[in-house]
XYZ file of C-alpha atoms in Angstrom:
779
model
C 0.000 0.000 0.000
C 2.955 2.353 0.635
C 3.884 2.480 -3.057
C 0.336 3.591 -3.924
C 0.509 6.379 -1.343
C 3.855 7.442 -2.852
C 2.256 7.646 -6.300
C -0.531 9.893 -4.982
C 1.899 12.157 -3.128
C 3.938 12.511 -6.331
C 0.813 13.454 -8.263
C -0.050 16.109 -5.674
C 3.446 17.574 -6.005
C 3.149 17.600 -9.798
C -0.211 19.354 -9.617
C 1.148 21.958 -7.204
C 3.983 22.591 -9.643
C 1.424 23.025 -12.416
C -0.538 25.374 -10.197
C 2.546 27.465 -9.499
C 3.945 27.678 -13.032
C 0.936 27.689 -15.387
C -1.580 30.296 -14.253
C -3.028 30.598 -17.753
C -4.155 28.165 -20.453
C -1.174 27.840 -22.795
C -3.297 28.694 -25.833
C -4.940 31.751 -24.292
C -3.673 35.251 -24.751
C -4.274 38.210 -22.430
C -7.657 39.024 -23.931
C -9.087 40.719 -20.822
C -12.447 39.310 -21.868
C -13.797 38.396 -18.448
C -17.005 37.397 -16.694
C -17.740 38.104 -13.038
C -20.886 37.508 -11.052
C -22.639 35.741 -8.222
C -25.190 32.935 -7.832
C -28.200 33.214 -5.499
C -30.902 30.837 -4.330
C -34.034 32.074 -6.114
C -36.267 31.710 -3.055
C -34.050 32.590 -0.097
C -31.758 35.034 -1.962
C -28.796 33.473 -0.164
C -25.454 33.315 -1.949
C -24.649 29.744 -3.015
C -21.161 28.306 -2.624
C -19.503 25.744 -4.898
C -21.901 26.110 -7.851
C -20.370 25.126 -11.195
C -20.148 27.892 -13.809
C -18.957 26.755 -17.235
C -18.852 27.840 -20.853
C -20.552 25.082 -22.853
C -18.608 23.490 -25.677
C -15.269 24.343 -24.062
C -13.222 23.153 -21.111
C -13.495 26.550 -19.382
C -15.220 26.535 -16.020
C -15.008 27.336 -12.330
C -17.041 27.124 -9.128
C -18.387 29.890 -6.916
C -16.366 30.625 -3.779
C -17.518 30.661 -0.145
C -19.388 33.917 -0.779
C -21.170 32.671 -3.913
C -19.082 34.746 -6.369
C -17.095 33.616 -9.404
C -14.564 35.029 -11.882
C -13.673 33.781 -15.366
C -10.765 35.665 -16.959
C -8.972 35.978 -20.293
C -11.727 34.243 -22.221
C -11.851 33.708 -25.996
C -13.888 36.123 -28.093
C -17.222 35.077 -29.527
C -20.750 34.099 -28.527
C -21.067 31.250 -26.054
C -23.566 29.588 -23.731
C -22.797 30.222 -20.057
C -24.180 27.401 -17.883
C -24.746 27.313 -14.125
C -25.397 23.906 -12.558
C -25.261 21.962 -9.321
C -26.815 18.836 -7.837
C -30.131 19.824 -6.267
C -30.666 22.893 -8.454
C -32.106 23.480 -11.916
C -29.535 24.163 -14.608
C -29.631 27.670 -16.088
C -28.087 28.598 -19.443
C -27.550 32.090 -20.810
C -26.025 33.376 -24.055
C -23.050 35.727 -23.638
C -20.931 37.611 -26.177
C -17.300 38.058 -25.180
C -15.159 40.887 -26.535
C -11.521 41.712 -25.966
C -11.032 44.190 -23.126
C -14.633 43.908 -21.854
C -15.803 42.439 -18.555
C -19.365 41.165 -18.253
C -21.289 40.883 -14.996
C -23.592 37.863 -15.140
C -25.585 37.209 -11.967
C -27.828 34.161 -11.574
C -30.731 33.126 -9.400
C -31.265 29.375 -9.521
C -34.141 27.276 -8.291
C -34.036 24.147 -6.181
C -34.686 20.927 -8.113
C -35.368 18.294 -5.469
C -36.463 15.707 -8.053
C -33.405 16.186 -10.302
C -35.161 16.267 -13.673
C -32.470 18.573 -15.034
C -29.552 16.518 -13.756
C -26.950 15.434 -16.284
C -26.791 11.760 -17.366
C -24.560 10.009 -19.905
C -25.921 6.448 -19.955
C -28.962 7.159 -22.128
C -27.055 7.814 -25.354
C -23.331 7.767 -24.379
C -23.276 11.582 -24.325
C -24.171 14.129 -21.699
C -27.810 15.169 -21.710
C -30.376 16.180 -19.125
C -32.484 13.464 -17.552
C -35.613 15.285 -18.760
C -34.573 15.046 -22.431
C -32.853 11.654 -22.324
C -34.158 9.214 -24.976
C -34.553 6.436 -22.418
C -35.243 6.468 -18.715
C -32.202 6.844 -16.450
C -32.385 6.816 -12.658
C -29.643 8.646 -10.789
C -28.326 7.949 -7.307
C -26.055 10.702 -5.991
C -23.788 10.821 -2.954
C -26.606 12.326 -0.871
C -28.570 9.068 -1.172
C -25.541 7.080 -0.004
C -25.289 9.321 3.049
C -29.030 9.273 3.817
C -29.119 5.462 3.798
C -25.765 5.050 5.603
C -24.375 3.181 2.592
C -20.583 3.026 2.560
C -20.330 0.781 -0.525
C -21.989 0.483 -3.916
C -23.810 -2.732 -2.961
C -25.544 -1.102 0.009
C -26.700 1.932 -1.948
C -28.099 0.109 -4.994
C -31.011 -1.258 -2.956
C -32.516 2.228 -3.058
C -33.199 2.320 -6.774
C -36.452 1.221 -8.457
C -36.315 -2.159 -10.151
C -32.960 -2.956 -8.531
C -32.261 -5.456 -5.768
C -28.943 -6.598 -4.287
C -28.900 -10.024 -2.659
C -26.371 -12.069 -0.698
C -25.867 -15.590 -2.064
C -23.348 -17.294 0.251
C -23.036 -17.608 4.041
C -19.320 -18.313 3.779
C -17.957 -15.577 1.520
C -20.966 -13.234 1.430
C -20.770 -12.719 -2.324
C -23.490 -10.492 -3.704
C -25.170 -9.963 -7.030
C -27.427 -7.253 -8.342
C -30.717 -8.038 -10.064
C -32.471 -5.597 -12.395
C -36.068 -6.364 -13.301
C -35.691 -9.822 -11.751
C -32.802 -11.072 -13.896
C -29.602 -12.583 -12.439
C -26.408 -10.599 -11.958
C -24.701 -11.748 -15.199
C -27.508 -10.074 -17.180
C -26.458 -6.626 -15.899
C -23.574 -4.655 -17.380
C -21.594 -2.797 -14.685
C -19.579 0.152 -15.994
C -16.998 2.470 -14.450
C -17.156 5.864 -16.168
C -19.080 4.215 -19.033
C -16.402 1.536 -19.600
C -17.143 -2.221 -19.169
C -14.193 -3.354 -17.038
C -16.250 -5.447 -14.585
C -15.564 -9.044 -15.628
C -17.335 -12.285 -14.688
C -15.012 -12.517 -11.672
C -15.048 -8.917 -10.444
C -18.823 -8.727 -10.816
C -19.183 -11.256 -7.969
C -17.274 -9.433 -5.226
C -16.847 -6.005 -6.826
C -20.153 -4.547 -5.648
C -18.892 -4.569 -2.073
C -15.403 -3.403 -3.044
C -16.468 -0.097 -4.633
C -16.508 2.546 -1.833
C -19.020 5.377 -1.870
C -16.150 7.845 -1.416
C -15.055 7.388 -5.058
C -18.576 7.786 -6.516
C -20.006 11.036 -7.860
C -23.263 9.378 -8.927
C -24.611 6.063 -10.135
C -26.785 5.919 -13.248
C -29.132 2.969 -13.632
C -30.749 2.240 -16.984
C -33.167 -0.676 -16.922
C -34.080 -2.954 -19.807
C -34.590 -1.576 -23.316
C -32.004 0.924 -24.476
C -28.986 -0.562 -22.727
C -27.960 -2.636 -25.767
C -25.621 0.164 -26.832
C -23.223 -1.013 -24.104
C -22.884 -4.510 -25.505
C -22.761 -8.022 -24.076
C -24.447 -8.660 -20.714
C -26.570 -5.505 -20.848
C -29.824 -7.455 -21.203
C -31.361 -6.454 -17.866
C -29.765 -3.016 -17.828
C -26.619 -1.094 -16.987
C -25.193 0.329 -13.782
C -22.810 3.155 -14.635
C -20.538 4.274 -11.788
C -19.406 7.852 -12.419
C -16.327 8.614 -10.339
C -15.756 11.970 -8.678
C -14.003 14.739 -10.540
C -12.173 17.538 -8.683
C -14.127 20.794 -8.644
C -12.504 22.840 -5.857
C -9.911 22.606 -3.117
C -11.508 20.527 -0.383
C -11.008 17.554 1.905
C -13.000 15.160 4.041
C -12.260 12.565 6.719
C -15.020 10.259 8.018
C -15.325 7.223 10.253
C -18.328 4.993 10.965
C -18.511 2.111 13.425
C -21.355 -0.424 13.273
C -22.212 -3.096 15.811
C -23.445 -5.953 13.608
C -26.452 -7.600 15.231
C -25.860 -5.547 18.372
C -22.952 -7.902 19.112
C -19.219 -7.456 19.573
C -18.746 -7.997 15.835
C -17.929 -4.520 14.572
C -17.703 -2.999 11.120
C -15.232 -0.085 11.107
C -15.143 2.094 8.024
C -12.778 5.035 7.536
C -12.746 7.171 4.392
C -10.533 10.031 3.326
C -10.736 12.167 0.230
C -9.228 15.416 -0.965
C -9.560 17.589 -4.040
C -6.909 19.943 -5.376
C -7.534 22.312 -8.306
C -5.308 24.947 -9.878
C -6.393 28.582 -9.712
C -7.332 28.632 -13.394
C -9.044 25.203 -13.175
C -6.742 23.922 -15.874
C -5.762 20.869 -13.817
C -7.314 19.018 -10.917
C -6.761 15.944 -8.766
C -9.300 14.085 -6.625
C -7.853 11.515 -4.204
C -9.953 8.945 -2.384
C -9.207 6.231 0.113
C -11.141 3.841 2.320
C -10.203 1.329 4.985
C -12.791 -1.170 6.208
C -12.553 -3.950 8.761
C -15.571 -6.072 9.644
C -15.434 -8.960 12.082
C -17.030 -12.236 11.104
C -20.609 -12.553 12.406
C -22.278 -15.782 13.548
C -26.021 -15.151 13.886
C -27.274 -18.561 15.034
C -24.419 -19.502 17.355
C -23.310 -22.652 15.495
C -19.710 -21.463 15.190
C -20.002 -20.746 11.447
C -20.298 -17.249 10.018
C -23.343 -15.804 8.314
C -21.281 -12.713 7.427
C -17.581 -13.190 6.591
C -14.691 -11.276 8.072
C -13.645 -8.423 5.757
C -10.504 -6.325 5.509
C -10.690 -3.864 2.617
C -8.395 -1.037 1.566
C -9.064 1.168 -1.429
C -6.972 4.040 -2.688
C -7.123 5.940 -5.945
C -7.492 9.196 -7.788
C -9.120 10.914 -10.725
C -7.359 13.799 -12.427
C -7.777 16.025 -15.440
C -5.638 18.329 -17.529
C -7.255 20.795 -19.901
C -4.832 20.760 -22.787
C -6.612 23.624 -24.545
C -9.901 25.508 -24.534
C -11.476 22.668 -26.499
C -9.627 19.561 -25.301
C -9.229 17.678 -22.046
C -7.307 14.666 -20.768
C -8.811 12.620 -17.908
C -7.100 9.841 -15.978
C -8.525 7.563 -13.257
C -6.755 4.892 -11.210
C -7.729 2.779 -8.201
C -6.173 -0.017 -6.197
C -8.263 -2.344 -4.049
C -6.902 -4.838 -1.561
C -9.384 -7.234 0.033
C -9.235 -10.133 2.458
C -12.411 -12.063 3.262
C -12.781 -15.198 5.346
C -15.895 -17.155 6.237
C -16.723 -20.486 7.827
C -15.404 -21.407 11.285
C -12.136 -21.086 13.233
C -11.349 -17.721 11.640
C -8.219 -17.367 13.769
C -6.631 -20.513 12.293
C -5.229 -21.294 8.829
C -8.102 -22.199 6.492
C -7.031 -25.836 6.035
C -7.396 -26.406 9.805
C -11.051 -25.315 9.852
C -14.051 -27.575 9.290
C -15.253 -25.259 6.531
C -13.365 -22.226 5.246
C -13.628 -19.862 2.371
C -10.760 -17.409 2.211
C -10.132 -14.936 -0.584
C -7.424 -12.337 -1.033
C -7.997 -9.924 -3.897
C -5.579 -7.384 -5.305
C -7.232 -5.251 -7.988
C -5.708 -2.473 -10.064
C -7.911 -0.555 -12.441
C -7.850 2.675 -14.361
C -8.829 4.606 -17.447
C -7.483 7.275 -19.753
C -9.685 9.491 -21.923
C -9.060 12.344 -24.325
C -11.980 14.621 -25.264
C -12.037 17.190 -28.054
C -14.820 19.693 -28.778
C -14.835 21.721 -31.996
C -15.151 25.509 -31.544
C -18.551 25.537 -33.272
C -19.847 22.797 -30.886
C -20.728 20.606 -33.886
C -18.190 17.853 -33.318
C -17.053 15.889 -30.283
C -14.417 13.171 -30.264
C -13.467 10.876 -27.392
C -10.599 8.394 -27.413
C -10.448 6.101 -24.412
C -8.799 3.077 -22.854
C -9.552 1.213 -19.611
C -8.133 -1.814 -17.849
C -8.558 -3.782 -14.632
C -6.326 -6.555 -13.337
C -7.483 -8.924 -10.588
C -5.077 -11.189 -8.745
C -6.735 -13.586 -6.304
C -5.526 -16.243 -3.903
C -8.351 -18.516 -2.764
C -9.182 -21.381 -0.483
C -12.441 -23.298 -0.949
C -12.731 -26.273 1.343
C -11.628 -28.299 3.103
C -13.402 -31.231 1.412
C -11.716 -34.626 1.662
C -8.150 -33.343 1.357
C -7.843 -29.819 2.835
C -4.536 -28.912 1.181
C -6.030 -29.469 -2.276
C -8.425 -26.564 -1.840
C -5.914 -23.746 -2.432
C -6.240 -21.923 -5.723
C -5.104 -18.966 -7.777
C -7.040 -16.768 -10.202
C -5.871 -13.938 -12.428
C -8.128 -11.844 -14.611
C -7.030 -9.028 -16.925
C -9.747 -7.010 -18.629
C -8.845 -4.271 -21.077
C -10.760 -2.209 -23.570
C -10.137 0.690 -25.890
C -12.023 2.653 -28.473
C -13.190 5.918 -29.878
C -16.508 7.725 -30.130
C -17.493 10.568 -32.443
C -20.562 12.783 -32.203
C -21.710 15.218 -34.888
C -24.490 17.729 -34.225
C -26.762 18.556 -37.191
C -28.760 21.777 -37.125
C -31.287 19.821 -39.183
C -31.148 16.319 -40.593
C -34.181 15.545 -42.764
C -36.862 16.880 -40.422
C -35.301 17.843 -37.070
C -32.002 18.683 -35.344
C -30.056 15.556 -34.486
C -26.945 14.061 -32.925
C -25.139 11.320 -34.829
C -23.020 9.024 -32.640
C -20.570 6.459 -33.991
C -17.879 4.441 -32.311
C -15.536 1.476 -32.298
C -14.498 -0.632 -29.312
C -12.262 -3.586 -28.576
C -12.644 -5.638 -25.387
C -10.319 -8.384 -24.185
C -10.575 -10.512 -21.055
C -7.983 -13.143 -20.107
C -8.901 -15.299 -17.107
C -6.862 -18.108 -15.569
C -8.363 -20.082 -12.689
C -6.464 -22.920 -11.032
C -7.137 -25.324 -8.179
C -3.987 -27.398 -8.503
C -4.804 -30.103 -5.965
C -7.856 -31.183 -7.956
C -6.238 -30.666 -11.368
C -8.958 -28.143 -12.082
C -8.063 -25.229 -14.329
C -9.760 -22.767 -16.619
C -7.952 -20.652 -19.190
C -10.466 -18.427 -20.921
C -9.781 -15.598 -23.346
C -12.565 -13.386 -24.640
C -12.079 -10.984 -27.552
C -14.913 -8.734 -28.705
C -14.702 -6.339 -31.657
C -17.583 -3.865 -31.660
C -19.015 -0.957 -33.579
C -22.063 1.161 -32.877
C -24.003 3.789 -34.779
C -27.075 5.765 -33.795
C -28.867 8.972 -34.688
C -31.035 10.883 -32.254
C -33.426 13.480 -33.632
C -34.504 15.756 -30.817
C -36.087 18.999 -29.814
C -37.958 20.173 -26.721
C -41.030 18.022 -27.554
C -39.759 15.030 -29.490
C -36.865 12.623 -29.406
C -36.452 9.760 -31.899
C -33.429 7.502 -31.638
C -32.544 4.700 -34.034
C -29.308 2.793 -33.782
C -27.556 -0.472 -33.306
C -24.424 -2.260 -32.311
C -22.352 -4.955 -34.056
C -20.299 -7.380 -31.987
C -17.922 -10.097 -33.124
C -17.312 -12.365 -30.132
C -14.617 -15.029 -30.430
C -16.898 -17.610 -28.747
C -19.699 -16.974 -31.245
C -19.331 -17.816 -34.944
C -21.564 -15.119 -36.340
C -21.608 -11.332 -35.991
C -24.268 -10.292 -33.465
C -26.514 -7.365 -34.358
C -28.251 -5.527 -31.498
C -30.704 -2.898 -32.773
C -32.188 -0.151 -30.610
C -35.076 2.296 -31.016
C -36.460 4.929 -28.649
C -39.203 7.526 -28.858
C -39.623 10.396 -26.386
C -42.601 12.767 -26.400
C -42.900 15.776 -24.117
C -46.396 17.234 -24.581
C -45.400 19.768 -21.938
C -42.103 20.547 -20.288
C -43.067 18.509 -17.227
C -44.416 15.332 -18.868
C -42.053 12.822 -20.452
C -43.469 9.830 -22.338
C -41.062 7.172 -23.651
C -41.139 3.941 -25.658
C -38.028 1.751 -25.964
C -37.015 -1.382 -27.790
C -33.677 -3.163 -27.823
C -32.176 -6.504 -28.635
C -29.296 -7.819 -26.562
C -27.155 -10.899 -26.075
C -25.178 -12.773 -23.474
C -22.146 -14.649 -24.751
C -21.263 -18.202 -23.683
C -18.334 -18.730 -21.343
C -16.971 -21.569 -19.228
C -16.054 -19.702 -16.043
C -18.794 -19.309 -13.439
C -17.848 -18.067 -9.984
C -21.119 -19.431 -8.535
C -19.522 -22.901 -8.648
C -17.376 -22.049 -5.630
C -20.268 -22.879 -3.267
C -20.098 -26.514 -4.334
C -16.309 -26.489 -4.007
C -16.560 -25.372 -0.371
C -18.813 -28.343 0.315
C -16.121 -30.703 -0.895
C -17.485 -31.222 -4.414
C -15.167 -29.839 -7.062
C -17.221 -28.678 -10.040
C -16.349 -27.255 -13.439
C -18.335 -26.077 -16.415
C -17.839 -27.066 -20.032
C -19.623 -25.564 -23.013
C -21.782 -27.729 -25.224
C -20.395 -28.017 -28.748
C -23.410 -26.340 -30.317
C -23.808 -23.682 -27.580
C -25.289 -20.456 -28.974
C -25.437 -17.003 -27.462
C -28.432 -16.156 -25.312
C -30.575 -13.423 -26.879
C -33.160 -10.979 -25.624
C -35.899 -8.746 -26.947
C -36.799 -5.937 -24.536
C -39.649 -3.447 -24.583
C -40.519 -0.685 -22.142
C -42.971 2.204 -21.927
C -42.892 4.938 -19.306
C -44.499 8.179 -18.198
C -42.425 10.548 -16.064
C -44.471 13.451 -14.694
C -43.439 16.479 -12.678
C -45.591 19.119 -11.052
C -45.104 21.961 -8.608
C -47.735 22.969 -6.053
C -46.472 26.159 -4.463
C -43.573 25.069 -2.249
C -44.130 21.376 -3.071
C -42.257 19.612 -5.872
C -43.569 16.241 -7.031
C -42.447 13.615 -9.495
C -44.251 10.399 -10.410
C -42.925 7.674 -12.683
C -44.647 4.589 -14.050
C -42.839 2.152 -16.332
C -43.912 -1.133 -17.859
C -41.276 -3.599 -19.044
C -41.180 -6.885 -20.950
C -38.106 -8.990 -21.769
C -38.184 -12.168 -23.845
C -35.154 -14.463 -23.534
C -34.343 -17.207 -26.046
C -31.691 -19.935 -25.943
C -31.364 -19.455 -22.182
C -28.200 -20.934 -20.670
C -28.873 -23.982 -18.461
C -26.564 -26.397 -16.616
C -27.092 -30.105 -17.143
C -26.820 -32.887 -14.575
C -23.186 -33.321 -13.419
C -21.013 -36.274 -14.378
C -17.673 -37.400 -12.919
C -14.799 -36.997 -15.353
C -12.959 -39.830 -13.552
C -10.820 -37.999 -10.982
C -13.508 -36.814 -8.588
C -14.154 -33.545 -10.478
C -17.782 -33.074 -11.508
C -18.504 -31.576 -14.906
C -21.647 -29.600 -15.664
C -22.410 -28.912 -19.298
C -23.758 -25.488 -20.207
C -26.256 -25.744 -23.040
C -29.181 -23.791 -24.462
C -32.581 -24.397 -22.925
C -36.083 -23.099 -23.426
C -36.823 -19.394 -23.248
C -38.051 -17.205 -20.426
C -40.166 -14.099 -19.967
C -39.804 -11.289 -17.442
C -42.467 -8.612 -17.293
C -43.722 -6.104 -14.800
C -44.437 -2.576 -13.650
C -42.187 -0.135 -11.822
C -43.589 2.803 -9.864
C -41.630 5.635 -8.285
C -42.680 8.846 -6.577
C -40.833 11.843 -5.136
C -42.138 14.667 -2.975
C -40.200 17.636 -1.644
C -41.337 20.537 0.501
C -38.698 23.257 0.309
C -35.590 21.919 2.044
C -37.659 20.796 5.029
C -38.978 17.418 3.851
C -38.060 15.016 1.063
C -39.776 11.692 0.346
C -38.888 9.115 -2.275
C -40.310 5.632 -2.825
C -40.353 2.982 -5.500
C -41.979 -0.397 -6.040
C -41.673 -3.109 -8.676
C -44.339 -5.689 -9.470
C -43.077 -8.417 -11.749
C -43.511 -11.927 -13.108
C -40.475 -14.082 -14.028
C -41.085 -17.467 -15.652
C -39.318 -20.033 -17.824
C -41.282 -21.181 -20.863
C -40.797 -24.747 -19.694
C -40.320 -26.062 -16.171
C -36.616 -26.028 -15.281
C -35.141 -29.182 -13.715
C -32.652 -27.940 -11.113
C -32.113 -31.130 -9.060
C -32.673 -34.883 -9.507
C -34.852 -35.195 -6.395
C -36.817 -31.951 -6.725
C -39.719 -31.134 -9.018
C -39.042 -28.853 -11.964
C -39.962 -25.172 -11.560
C -41.198 -22.619 -14.091
C -40.722 -19.674 -11.759
C -37.237 -18.166 -11.849
C -35.596 -18.533 -8.456
C -34.893 -15.531 -6.218
C -37.310 -13.233 -8.028
C -39.960 -11.826 -5.678
C -43.173 -10.688 -7.312
C -43.050 -7.424 -5.327
C -40.122 -5.425 -3.975
C -39.347 -1.776 -3.339
C -37.727 0.924 -1.221
C -38.354 4.297 0.387
C -36.369 7.183 1.900
C -37.584 10.175 3.915
C -35.484 13.095 5.124
C -36.763 15.709 7.587
C -34.732 18.818 8.415
C -36.584 20.705 11.201
C -33.634 23.049 11.710
C -30.718 23.523 9.376
C -28.026 21.619 11.354
C -30.288 18.641 12.183
C -31.435 15.975 9.748
C -33.554 12.898 10.474
C -33.622 10.199 7.792
C -35.709 7.055 7.484
C -34.953 4.465 4.819
C -36.213 1.012 4.123
C -36.510 -1.820 1.632
C -39.279 -4.345 1.090
C -38.631 -7.812 -0.344
C -41.649 -9.944 -1.153
C -41.895 -13.712 -0.979
C -39.816 -15.702 -3.444
C -38.630 -19.217 -4.250
C -35.117 -20.218 -3.198
C -33.298 -23.515 -3.602
C -32.476 -25.624 -0.554
C -30.075 -28.410 -1.448
C -30.239 -31.969 -0.121
C -28.329 -33.334 2.881
C -27.448 -37.013 2.619
C -27.688 -39.468 5.485
C -23.881 -39.646 5.612
C -23.512 -35.875 5.929
C -26.352 -35.684 8.451
C -24.389 -37.972 10.777
C -21.355 -35.715 10.532
C -23.102 -32.376 11.041
C -25.861 -30.473 12.791
C -28.460 -30.752 10.020
C -30.956 -33.629 9.584
C -31.186 -35.651 6.389
C -33.409 -34.013 3.784
C -34.190 -33.877 0.104
C -33.623 -30.896 -2.128
C -36.657 -28.654 -2.240
C -37.804 -25.188 -3.318
C -38.677 -23.025 -0.307
C -41.005 -20.046 -0.423
C -39.484 -17.416 1.824
C -41.355 -14.934 4.025
C -41.412 -11.277 3.043
C -39.145 -8.714 4.716
C -39.392 -5.016 5.565
C -35.981 -3.635 6.519
C -36.312 -0.187 8.173
C -33.459 2.059 9.276
C -33.109 5.489 10.884
C -30.216 7.955 10.885
C -29.830 11.238 12.813
C -27.263 13.769 11.646
C -26.122 17.060 13.183
C -23.724 19.559 11.584
C -21.430 21.929 13.457
C -19.632 24.893 11.932
C -16.112 24.875 13.429
C -14.506 27.597 11.325
C -15.469 29.550 8.219
C -14.725 26.639 5.899
C -14.559 23.669 8.284
C -17.609 21.576 9.166
C -18.036 18.752 11.656
C -20.859 16.227 11.333
C -21.872 13.569 13.843
C -24.441 10.871 13.109
C -25.944 7.773 14.666
C -28.726 5.332 13.882
C -30.112 1.840 13.654
C -30.362 -0.449 10.635
C -33.046 -3.139 10.332
C -34.963 -1.892 13.365
C -37.572 -4.667 13.239
C -34.973 -7.480 12.901
C -36.287 -8.564 9.496
C -33.680 -11.277 9.096
C -33.609 -14.902 8.009
C -34.571 -17.273 10.841
C -33.847 -20.694 9.303
C -30.161 -20.668 8.345
C -28.607 -24.087 7.830
C -26.236 -25.011 10.646
C -22.888 -26.752 10.983
C -20.116 -27.834 8.656
C -22.468 -29.608 6.234
C -24.894 -26.739 5.808
C -26.034 -25.514 2.418
C -24.241 -22.154 2.495
C -26.188 -21.022 -0.591
C -29.438 -21.200 1.368
C -29.454 -17.532 2.357
C -31.961 -14.829 1.543
C -33.431 -11.606 2.875
C -31.672 -8.446 4.151
C -27.886 -8.503 4.345
C -27.688 -7.297 7.973
C -29.575 -8.085 11.190
C -30.513 -5.239 13.538
C -27.333 -3.176 13.812
C -26.329 0.064 15.516
C -23.958 2.641 14.065
C -22.339 5.973 14.873
C -20.124 8.168 12.766
C -18.196 11.419 12.534
C -17.129 13.434 9.496
C -14.971 16.520 9.202
C -14.772 18.444 5.940
C -13.528 21.728 4.528
């Protein structure tokens, strides 16, 4: 970890040198064309600090200071659009004409936007646009939602998005997966800054490894429309936008949680700092997080329900504006994780009855160059991203404990370019034409030497995409598609996309979406580790005639906003339908002759997922904010799926409740004090409970049983958080907070027990009733 700290310190020194020696853009002359002004809250008339003020179509921008004032100097001559924006406020744009030797005074009054209709999103069409005018529906989760719900990681925060549910699937390692519209984790494409560097391996544990401190916002696009991002975007995309430096600032926070009210504690410390040059030509945002959670045994059988975790994350995002119309952005992060579940956590894993121990070292980053033409007609982005995962594992012990050690490496890299041309009019309306090329490569090596089990899998995908979006204030029509050549698929895969947006008024958005997607075949499946822990070593092989899994997705939505005096309201209703064909299924296992079981992945019958998502928001000034969402859905295979020899086949897709949802409520009776309630509801669902043989029953705490499908109870997980802010100095704030998660102890009551338990039989909320307290200091 020391070498990573040294890298960040070196970057800080380099930025300070830049700050000291380059007060001006190198391409700018002393034009003395300047803009000064202030930004006020439209209702209270208070000056607003740290509001972004930028000249659209260029890299020129700044933020207001502590007094709400700003100054842009030595600007290029011409007519430009001056834009004022901030999270929680409506964006305001004004035309300005700059002349040499003239200083303009441009003052703004901006209005609160508690429902964020004018917030910027990029996931809808791979370019920045407002959520109100986006061709397809995009839900945004900002850092405020993470704080309101006491979510320190991505996995915790995603539960508070409509149509999204994060579930824990293993008592030993606690691996999690995200489901969108009821579909399994592999159907969702996870992006970092719009780049697909989450592989089949990192998608299993990565949700819990991404700290909230590195996230600016998370954009969720469900179902139809996500095909533009390629393979595995059938259910939707989750786009993690990392923080960009805006001003000189810093923050240190610590939260301690008593898991289950016990002496198992979860300690989480985060540190971040932002450094920006005076002319905003260069900036550096540094983030770090250290987390240590003790293993937690809920039922007292000596085996964990929550694994021990030791996580460290450190990284940065920086930019350099190489000219008025070009910008270089670089992001890097290093994650170190140790997790251990089972029993005897203080002993080496091979001495325990059951142990699952994983040590991850992950390095990831991206580089992007953006160019904007002076007439704002052309935009070019050239980008490259990579992530390398190095993992040491122990899954066992099984019959021979020392055989259970393994090693996995996974290198994912991608590169490409995207070009956007803006037409004043193309045929019948203004439009944006977007075209791009991408190359993705993933090389995974997985070895468990003692069992002679190994996987060496290389994936190469060559892709191109093209779309045109006609748009004005009332209409948006998008037609496009993507071509992918996957080395595990013989043919070129075509994924078309079409979207229609109609705004009869400014505050009503109606949308229709269609897309076709695919999921490529692969041999590696991290879910198999649960069987390995139980002593059965399992591998997957692809059937010779295995085809890609395909989808046809449709959605229709109405997004309505209205203001009643001091009340702001937003109501969303969306219907969705996804048809899957050639669904991947695993056949009955057979022994290859050395004790390793082989499961063949082949194409099965299709499946259908359909439903309705509802979401509402209500805000009364800054005093009260309410937000809630619910999803009603139906997930079924076309034909009953045989999942075990001794159990009846099931048509219903496992782990897909018919109803689930969330809510948050924030009340601020006085400005320093905030009271937040948040909760999730998970309806009843079918989960698999595997068999326990007579031999294993004699050795463990569980009775003999046959495999069966269990219908779980429903759960309502309610939490409360109280926050109070103190002003220490002019620019230094101290915040203290405390609360309770899962107040009503909505937690699974029938965990399997002992060394021979089915560790995959886990469902419901991730935490029992837990108590937390935290402190944060920022400037």
